[in-house]
Coordinates of C-alpha atoms in Angstrom, one line a residue:
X1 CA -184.8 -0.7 -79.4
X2 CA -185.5 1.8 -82.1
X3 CA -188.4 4.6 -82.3
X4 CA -189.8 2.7 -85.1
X5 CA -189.7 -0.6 -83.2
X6 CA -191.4 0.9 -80.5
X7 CA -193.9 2.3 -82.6
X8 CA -194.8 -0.7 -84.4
X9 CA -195.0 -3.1 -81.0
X10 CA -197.6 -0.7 -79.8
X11 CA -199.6 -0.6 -82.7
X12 CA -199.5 -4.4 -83.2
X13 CA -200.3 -4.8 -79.0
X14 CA -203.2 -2.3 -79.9
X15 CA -204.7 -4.4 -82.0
X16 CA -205.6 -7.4 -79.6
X17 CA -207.7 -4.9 -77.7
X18 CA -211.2 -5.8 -78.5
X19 CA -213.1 -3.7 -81.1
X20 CA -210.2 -1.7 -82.1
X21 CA -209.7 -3.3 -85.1
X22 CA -213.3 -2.8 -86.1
X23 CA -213.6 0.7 -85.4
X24 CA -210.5 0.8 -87.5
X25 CA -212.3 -0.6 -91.0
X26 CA -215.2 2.1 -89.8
X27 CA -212.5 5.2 -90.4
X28 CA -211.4 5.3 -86.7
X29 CA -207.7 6.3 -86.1
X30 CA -207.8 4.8 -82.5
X31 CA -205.5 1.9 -83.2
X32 CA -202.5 4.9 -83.7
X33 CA -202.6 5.6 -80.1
X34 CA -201.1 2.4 -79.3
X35 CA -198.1 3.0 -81.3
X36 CA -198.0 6.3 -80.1
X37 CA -197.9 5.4 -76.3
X38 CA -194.9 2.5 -77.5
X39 CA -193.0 5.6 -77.9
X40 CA -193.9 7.6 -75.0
X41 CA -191.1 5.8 -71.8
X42 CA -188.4 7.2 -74.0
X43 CA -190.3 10.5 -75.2
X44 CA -190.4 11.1 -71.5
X45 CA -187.0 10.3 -70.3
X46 CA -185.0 12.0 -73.0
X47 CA -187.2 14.8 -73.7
X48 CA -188.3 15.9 -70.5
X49 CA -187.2 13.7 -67.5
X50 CA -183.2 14.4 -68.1
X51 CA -183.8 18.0 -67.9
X52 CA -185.3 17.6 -64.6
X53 CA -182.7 15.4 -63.4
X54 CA -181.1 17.4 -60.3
X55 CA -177.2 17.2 -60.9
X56 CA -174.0 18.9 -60.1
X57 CA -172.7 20.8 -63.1
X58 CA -169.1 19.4 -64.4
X59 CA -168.6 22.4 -67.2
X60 CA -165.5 23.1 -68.4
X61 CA -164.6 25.9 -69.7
X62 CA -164.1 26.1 -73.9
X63 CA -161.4 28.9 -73.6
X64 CA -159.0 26.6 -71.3
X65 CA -160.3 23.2 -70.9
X66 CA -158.9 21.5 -67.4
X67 CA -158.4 17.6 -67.6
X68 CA -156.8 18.2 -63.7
X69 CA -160.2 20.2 -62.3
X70 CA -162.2 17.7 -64.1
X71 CA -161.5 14.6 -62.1
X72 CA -160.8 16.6 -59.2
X73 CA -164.7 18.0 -59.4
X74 CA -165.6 14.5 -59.7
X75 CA -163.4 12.8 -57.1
X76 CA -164.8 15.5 -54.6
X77 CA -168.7 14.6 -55.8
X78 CA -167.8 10.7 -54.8
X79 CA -166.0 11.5 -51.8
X80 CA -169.2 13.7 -50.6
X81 CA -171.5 10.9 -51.4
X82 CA -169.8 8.3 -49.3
X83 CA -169.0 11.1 -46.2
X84 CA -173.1 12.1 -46.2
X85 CA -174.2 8.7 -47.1
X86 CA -176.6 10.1 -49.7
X87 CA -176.5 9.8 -53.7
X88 CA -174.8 12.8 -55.3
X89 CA -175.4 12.9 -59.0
X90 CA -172.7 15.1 -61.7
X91 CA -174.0 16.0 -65.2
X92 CA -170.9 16.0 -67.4
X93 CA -171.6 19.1 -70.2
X94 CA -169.6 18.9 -73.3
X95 CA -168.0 21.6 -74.8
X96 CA -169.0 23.6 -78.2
X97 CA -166.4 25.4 -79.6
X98 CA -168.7 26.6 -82.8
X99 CA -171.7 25.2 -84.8
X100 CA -169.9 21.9 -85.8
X101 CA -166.8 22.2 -83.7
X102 CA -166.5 20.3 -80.2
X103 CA -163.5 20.1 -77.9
X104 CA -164.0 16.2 -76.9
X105 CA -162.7 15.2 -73.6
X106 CA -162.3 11.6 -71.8
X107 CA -163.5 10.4 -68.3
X108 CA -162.4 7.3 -67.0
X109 CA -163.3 5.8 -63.5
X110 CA -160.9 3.1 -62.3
X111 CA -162.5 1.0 -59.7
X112 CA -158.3 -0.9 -59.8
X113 CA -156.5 2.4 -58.4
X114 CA -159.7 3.7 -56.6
X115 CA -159.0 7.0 -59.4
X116 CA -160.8 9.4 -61.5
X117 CA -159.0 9.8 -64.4
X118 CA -159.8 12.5 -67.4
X119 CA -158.4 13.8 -70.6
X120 CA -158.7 16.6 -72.8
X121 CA -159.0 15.3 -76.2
X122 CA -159.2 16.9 -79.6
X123 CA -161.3 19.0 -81.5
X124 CA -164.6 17.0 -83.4
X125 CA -167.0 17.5 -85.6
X126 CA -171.1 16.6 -85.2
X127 CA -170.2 12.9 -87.1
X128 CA -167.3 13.1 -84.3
X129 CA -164.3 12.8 -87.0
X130 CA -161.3 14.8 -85.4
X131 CA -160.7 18.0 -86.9
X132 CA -156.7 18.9 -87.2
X133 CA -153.9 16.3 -85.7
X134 CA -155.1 14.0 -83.3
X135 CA -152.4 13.3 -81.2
X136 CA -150.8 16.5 -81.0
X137 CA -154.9 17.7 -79.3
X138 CA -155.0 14.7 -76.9
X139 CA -153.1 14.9 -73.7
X140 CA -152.1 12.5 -70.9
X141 CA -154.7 11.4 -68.2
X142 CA -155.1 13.8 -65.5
X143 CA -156.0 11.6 -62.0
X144 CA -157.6 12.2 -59.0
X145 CA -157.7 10.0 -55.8
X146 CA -161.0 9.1 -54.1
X147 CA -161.3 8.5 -50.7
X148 CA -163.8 5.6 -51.0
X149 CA -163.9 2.1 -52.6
X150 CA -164.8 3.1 -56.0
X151 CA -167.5 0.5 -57.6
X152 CA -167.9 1.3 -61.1
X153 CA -169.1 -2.2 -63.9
X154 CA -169.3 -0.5 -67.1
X155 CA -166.4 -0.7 -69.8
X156 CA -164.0 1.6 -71.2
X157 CA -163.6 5.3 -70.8
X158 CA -166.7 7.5 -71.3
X159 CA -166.1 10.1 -74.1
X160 CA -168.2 13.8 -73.8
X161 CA -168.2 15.5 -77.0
X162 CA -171.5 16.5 -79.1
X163 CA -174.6 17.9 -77.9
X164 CA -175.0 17.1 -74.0
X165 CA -173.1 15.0 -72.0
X166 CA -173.6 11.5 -69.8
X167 CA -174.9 11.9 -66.0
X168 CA -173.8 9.6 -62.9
X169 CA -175.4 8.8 -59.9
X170 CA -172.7 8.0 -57.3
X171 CA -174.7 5.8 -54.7
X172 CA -173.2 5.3 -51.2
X173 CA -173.2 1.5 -50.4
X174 CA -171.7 -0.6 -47.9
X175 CA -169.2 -1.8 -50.0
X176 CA -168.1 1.5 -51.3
X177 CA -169.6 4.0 -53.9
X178 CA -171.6 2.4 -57.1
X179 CA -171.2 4.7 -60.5
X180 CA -174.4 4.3 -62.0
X181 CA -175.0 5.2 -65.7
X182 CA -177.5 7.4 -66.7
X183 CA -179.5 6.9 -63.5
X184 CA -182.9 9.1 -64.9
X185 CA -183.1 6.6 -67.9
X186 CA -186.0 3.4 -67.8
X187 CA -187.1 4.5 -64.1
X188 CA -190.4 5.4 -63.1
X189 CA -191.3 5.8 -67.3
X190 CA -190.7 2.3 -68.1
X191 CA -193.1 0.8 -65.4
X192 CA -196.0 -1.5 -65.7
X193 CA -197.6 0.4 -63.1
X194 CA -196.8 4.1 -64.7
X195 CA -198.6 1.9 -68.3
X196 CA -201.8 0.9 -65.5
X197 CA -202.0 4.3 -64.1
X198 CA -202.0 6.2 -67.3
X199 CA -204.4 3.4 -68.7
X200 CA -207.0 3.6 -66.1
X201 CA -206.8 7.3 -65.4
X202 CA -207.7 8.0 -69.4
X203 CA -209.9 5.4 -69.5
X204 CA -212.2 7.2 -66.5
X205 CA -211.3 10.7 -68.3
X206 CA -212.3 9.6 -71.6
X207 CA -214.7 7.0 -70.4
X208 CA -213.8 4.0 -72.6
X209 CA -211.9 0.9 -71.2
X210 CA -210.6 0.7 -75.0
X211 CA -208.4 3.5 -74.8
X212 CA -207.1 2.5 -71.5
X213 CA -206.2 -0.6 -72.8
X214 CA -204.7 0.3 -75.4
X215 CA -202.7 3.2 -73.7
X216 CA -201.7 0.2 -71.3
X217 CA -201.1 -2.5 -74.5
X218 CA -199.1 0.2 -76.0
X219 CA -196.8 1.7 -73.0
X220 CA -196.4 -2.5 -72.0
X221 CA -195.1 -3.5 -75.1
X222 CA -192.1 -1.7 -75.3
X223 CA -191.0 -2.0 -71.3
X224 CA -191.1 -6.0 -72.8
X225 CA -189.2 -4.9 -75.5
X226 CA -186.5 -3.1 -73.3
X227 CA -186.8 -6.2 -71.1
X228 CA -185.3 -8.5 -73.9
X229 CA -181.5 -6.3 -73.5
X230 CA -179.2 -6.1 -70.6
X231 CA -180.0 -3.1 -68.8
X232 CA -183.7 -3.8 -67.8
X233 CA -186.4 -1.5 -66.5
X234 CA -187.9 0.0 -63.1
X235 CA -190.9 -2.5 -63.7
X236 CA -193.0 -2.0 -60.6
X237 CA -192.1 1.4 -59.7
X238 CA -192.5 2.6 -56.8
X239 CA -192.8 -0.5 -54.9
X240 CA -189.5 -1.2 -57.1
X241 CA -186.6 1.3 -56.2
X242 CA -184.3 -0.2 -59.0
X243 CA -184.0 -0.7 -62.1
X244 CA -183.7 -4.7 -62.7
X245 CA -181.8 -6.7 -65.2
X246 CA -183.0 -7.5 -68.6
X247 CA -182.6 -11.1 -70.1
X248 CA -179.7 -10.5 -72.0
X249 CA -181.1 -11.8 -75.0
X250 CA -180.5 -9.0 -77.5
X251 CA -178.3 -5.6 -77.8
X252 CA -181.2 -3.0 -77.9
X253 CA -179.2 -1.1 -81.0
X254 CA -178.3 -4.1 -83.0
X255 CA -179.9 -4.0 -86.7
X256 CA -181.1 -7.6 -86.8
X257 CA -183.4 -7.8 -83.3
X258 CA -184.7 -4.3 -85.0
X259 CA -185.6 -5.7 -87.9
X260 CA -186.4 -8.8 -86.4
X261 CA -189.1 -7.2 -84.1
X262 CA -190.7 -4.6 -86.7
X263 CA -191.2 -7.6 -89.1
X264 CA -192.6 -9.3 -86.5
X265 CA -195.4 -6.5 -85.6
X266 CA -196.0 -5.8 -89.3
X267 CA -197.3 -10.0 -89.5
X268 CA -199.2 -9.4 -86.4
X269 CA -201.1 -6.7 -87.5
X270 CA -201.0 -7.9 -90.8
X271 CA -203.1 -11.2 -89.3
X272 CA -205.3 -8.9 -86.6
X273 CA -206.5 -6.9 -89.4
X274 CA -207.6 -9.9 -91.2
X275 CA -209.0 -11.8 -87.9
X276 CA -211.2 -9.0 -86.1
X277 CA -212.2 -7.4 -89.7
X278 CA -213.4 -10.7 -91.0
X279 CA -216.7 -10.5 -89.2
X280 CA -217.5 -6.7 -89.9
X281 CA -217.3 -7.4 -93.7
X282 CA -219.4 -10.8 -93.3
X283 CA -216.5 -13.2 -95.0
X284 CA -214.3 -15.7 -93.8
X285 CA -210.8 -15.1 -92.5
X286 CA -208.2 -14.8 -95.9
X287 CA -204.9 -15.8 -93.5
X288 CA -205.0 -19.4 -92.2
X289 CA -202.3 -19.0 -89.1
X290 CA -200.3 -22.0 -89.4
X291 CA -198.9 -21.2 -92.6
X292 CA -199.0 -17.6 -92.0
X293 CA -197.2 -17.7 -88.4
X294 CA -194.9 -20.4 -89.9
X295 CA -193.7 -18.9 -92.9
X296 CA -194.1 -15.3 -92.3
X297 CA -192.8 -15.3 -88.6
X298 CA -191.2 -18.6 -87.5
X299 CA -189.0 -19.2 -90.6
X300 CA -187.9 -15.6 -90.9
X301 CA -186.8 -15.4 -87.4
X302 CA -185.0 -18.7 -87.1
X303 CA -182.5 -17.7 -89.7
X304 CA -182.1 -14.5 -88.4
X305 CA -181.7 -15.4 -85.1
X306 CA -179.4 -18.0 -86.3
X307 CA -177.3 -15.0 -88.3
X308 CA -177.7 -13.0 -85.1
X309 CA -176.3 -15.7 -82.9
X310 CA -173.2 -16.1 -84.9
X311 CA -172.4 -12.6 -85.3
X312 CA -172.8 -12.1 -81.2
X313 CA -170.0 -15.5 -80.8
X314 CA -167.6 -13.4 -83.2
X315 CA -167.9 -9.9 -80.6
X316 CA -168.7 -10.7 -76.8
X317 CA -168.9 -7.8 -74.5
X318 CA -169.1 -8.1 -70.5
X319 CA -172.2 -7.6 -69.5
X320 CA -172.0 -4.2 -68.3
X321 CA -171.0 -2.8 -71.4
X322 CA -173.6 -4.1 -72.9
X323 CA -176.1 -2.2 -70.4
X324 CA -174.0 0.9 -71.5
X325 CA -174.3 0.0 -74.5
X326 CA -177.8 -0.1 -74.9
X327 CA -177.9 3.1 -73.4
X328 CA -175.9 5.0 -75.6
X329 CA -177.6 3.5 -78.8
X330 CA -180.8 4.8 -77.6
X331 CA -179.6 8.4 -76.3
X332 CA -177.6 8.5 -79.5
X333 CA -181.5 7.7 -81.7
X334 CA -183.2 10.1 -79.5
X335 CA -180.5 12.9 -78.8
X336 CA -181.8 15.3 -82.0

């Protein structure tokens, strides 16, 4: 989901905790931590967990880019995974040529032929528009042979052009090698237990159970969000070692579910406002929740979950591009 999204849960989750809303109408800015800690899972992967992420560089060089040394670096990285029986992880770097020039360049794994494949493409800009004649920039596929069954789910060939580049884990299984995406992303950050941790440990720092509730409303309502697209979360890290499957309900990147959810949090906190203030101010509640709930949230989101429905019947993707997907539309939000 979107930063804004994420945001917005938290603050909305925040304002269940009790007394939060009251200190609210008194000047307090507590209630902004919970939208703050909605944001923090994916603050902390791509701003500080990737660059910690231990990997084996694949860099090529600008001057003479090498489609051949490419998928033989990575063909070598599998091979040595499945001979040591550990995980070996590669960071693919992209290539800058200037401040809005990038040589692009193609991986491919094929699982079919048990092959790395990889392509040097043409030059891009940062929108990644090709500068110059396409096809005269983008060459054949270069192919390497791996030694190992080759387990890879997601679609398509992965592109590396502007700003950094994707990282694998390749995972030594019985039945062969799994190519994990983006192995560093929704671990141990999007937890319920990190969300606990971090909520109990200000809480006795700070000493107020409200702000470790709402550190743990805030942190929880966006590991739900992520829960509701494919790819799915580390959720009980570290007695979990994976991360799960989501329920497949939504694409994480898709407009309407965005919408969909910040309308949703602006009614809730909309209502909570009204609810917990109502007392404090010595007056009745304004919003009466039937008609509120039924016209301001369930009407709203049955058409648009009806719109949404239809549009998803028209483009159906397997369901491990749509993990990657999800992926990318995040790294893409949270990349500058």
């Amino acid at each position: 989901m979107k930063g804004i999204t994420h945001f917005l849960a938290g603050l909305a989750a925040a304002t269940f905790v009790p007394g939060v809303v009251e200190s609210a109408a008194q000047g307090s800015f507590l209630i902004v931590l919970g939208g703050v800690f909605g944001l923090l899972p994916d603050t902390l992967d791509f701003k500080f967990v990737r660059f910690f992420d231990k990997a084996e560089a694949i860099d090529p060089d600008p001057a003479n880019p090498d489609a051949q040394a490419i998928a033989n670096q990575l063909a070598a990285l599998i091979d040595r995974a499945a001979q040591t029986n550990r995980e070996v992880r590669a960071q693919l770097h992209s290539i800058k040529l200037g401040p809005d020039r990038w040589r692009q360049y193609t991986v491919r794994f094929d699982a079919d032929r048990n092959e790395i494949a990889a392509r040097i493409g043409p030059i891009v800009n940062t929108s990644q528009m090709p500068i110059g004649d396409y096809e005269k920039q983008t060459g054949a596929f270069a192919r390497a042979r791996v030694n190992t069954r080759l387990n890879y789910t997601y679609d398509g060939d992965v592109n590396v052009d502007i700003f950094s580049g994707p990282s694998f884990a390749f995972v030594p299984k019985r039945r062969g090698v799994d190519v994990q995406f983006l192995p560093w992303h929704r671990a141990w950050s999007h937890s319920f237990t990190l969300a606990a941790l971090l909520g109990v440990g200000l809480a006795l720092i700070f000493q107020s159970i409200t702000l470790g509730l709402i550190v743990f409303a805030g942190m929880s309502a966006h590991i739900v969000e992520d829960q509701l697209g494919y790819l799915g979360s580390n959720l009980f890290w570290p007695i979990t070692k994976e991360r799960s499957g989501g329920a497949r309900l939504i694409h994480s990147g898709d407009a309407i579910p965005n919408f969909l959810a910040v309308w949703i949090a602006l009614q809730v906190i909309v209502f909570n406002l009204d609810r917990f203030s109502a007392p404090v101010q010595n007056r009745p509640p304004l919003l009466e929740p039937l008609s509120f709930f039924g016209l301001g949230v369930l009407l709203p989101t049955a058409v648009l979950l009806s719109i949404y429905a239809y549009e998803r019947r028209r483009k159906r993707l397997r369901l491990a591009a749509a993990q990657q997907a999800d992926i990318l539309a995040e790294a893409q939000e949270t990349e500058v």
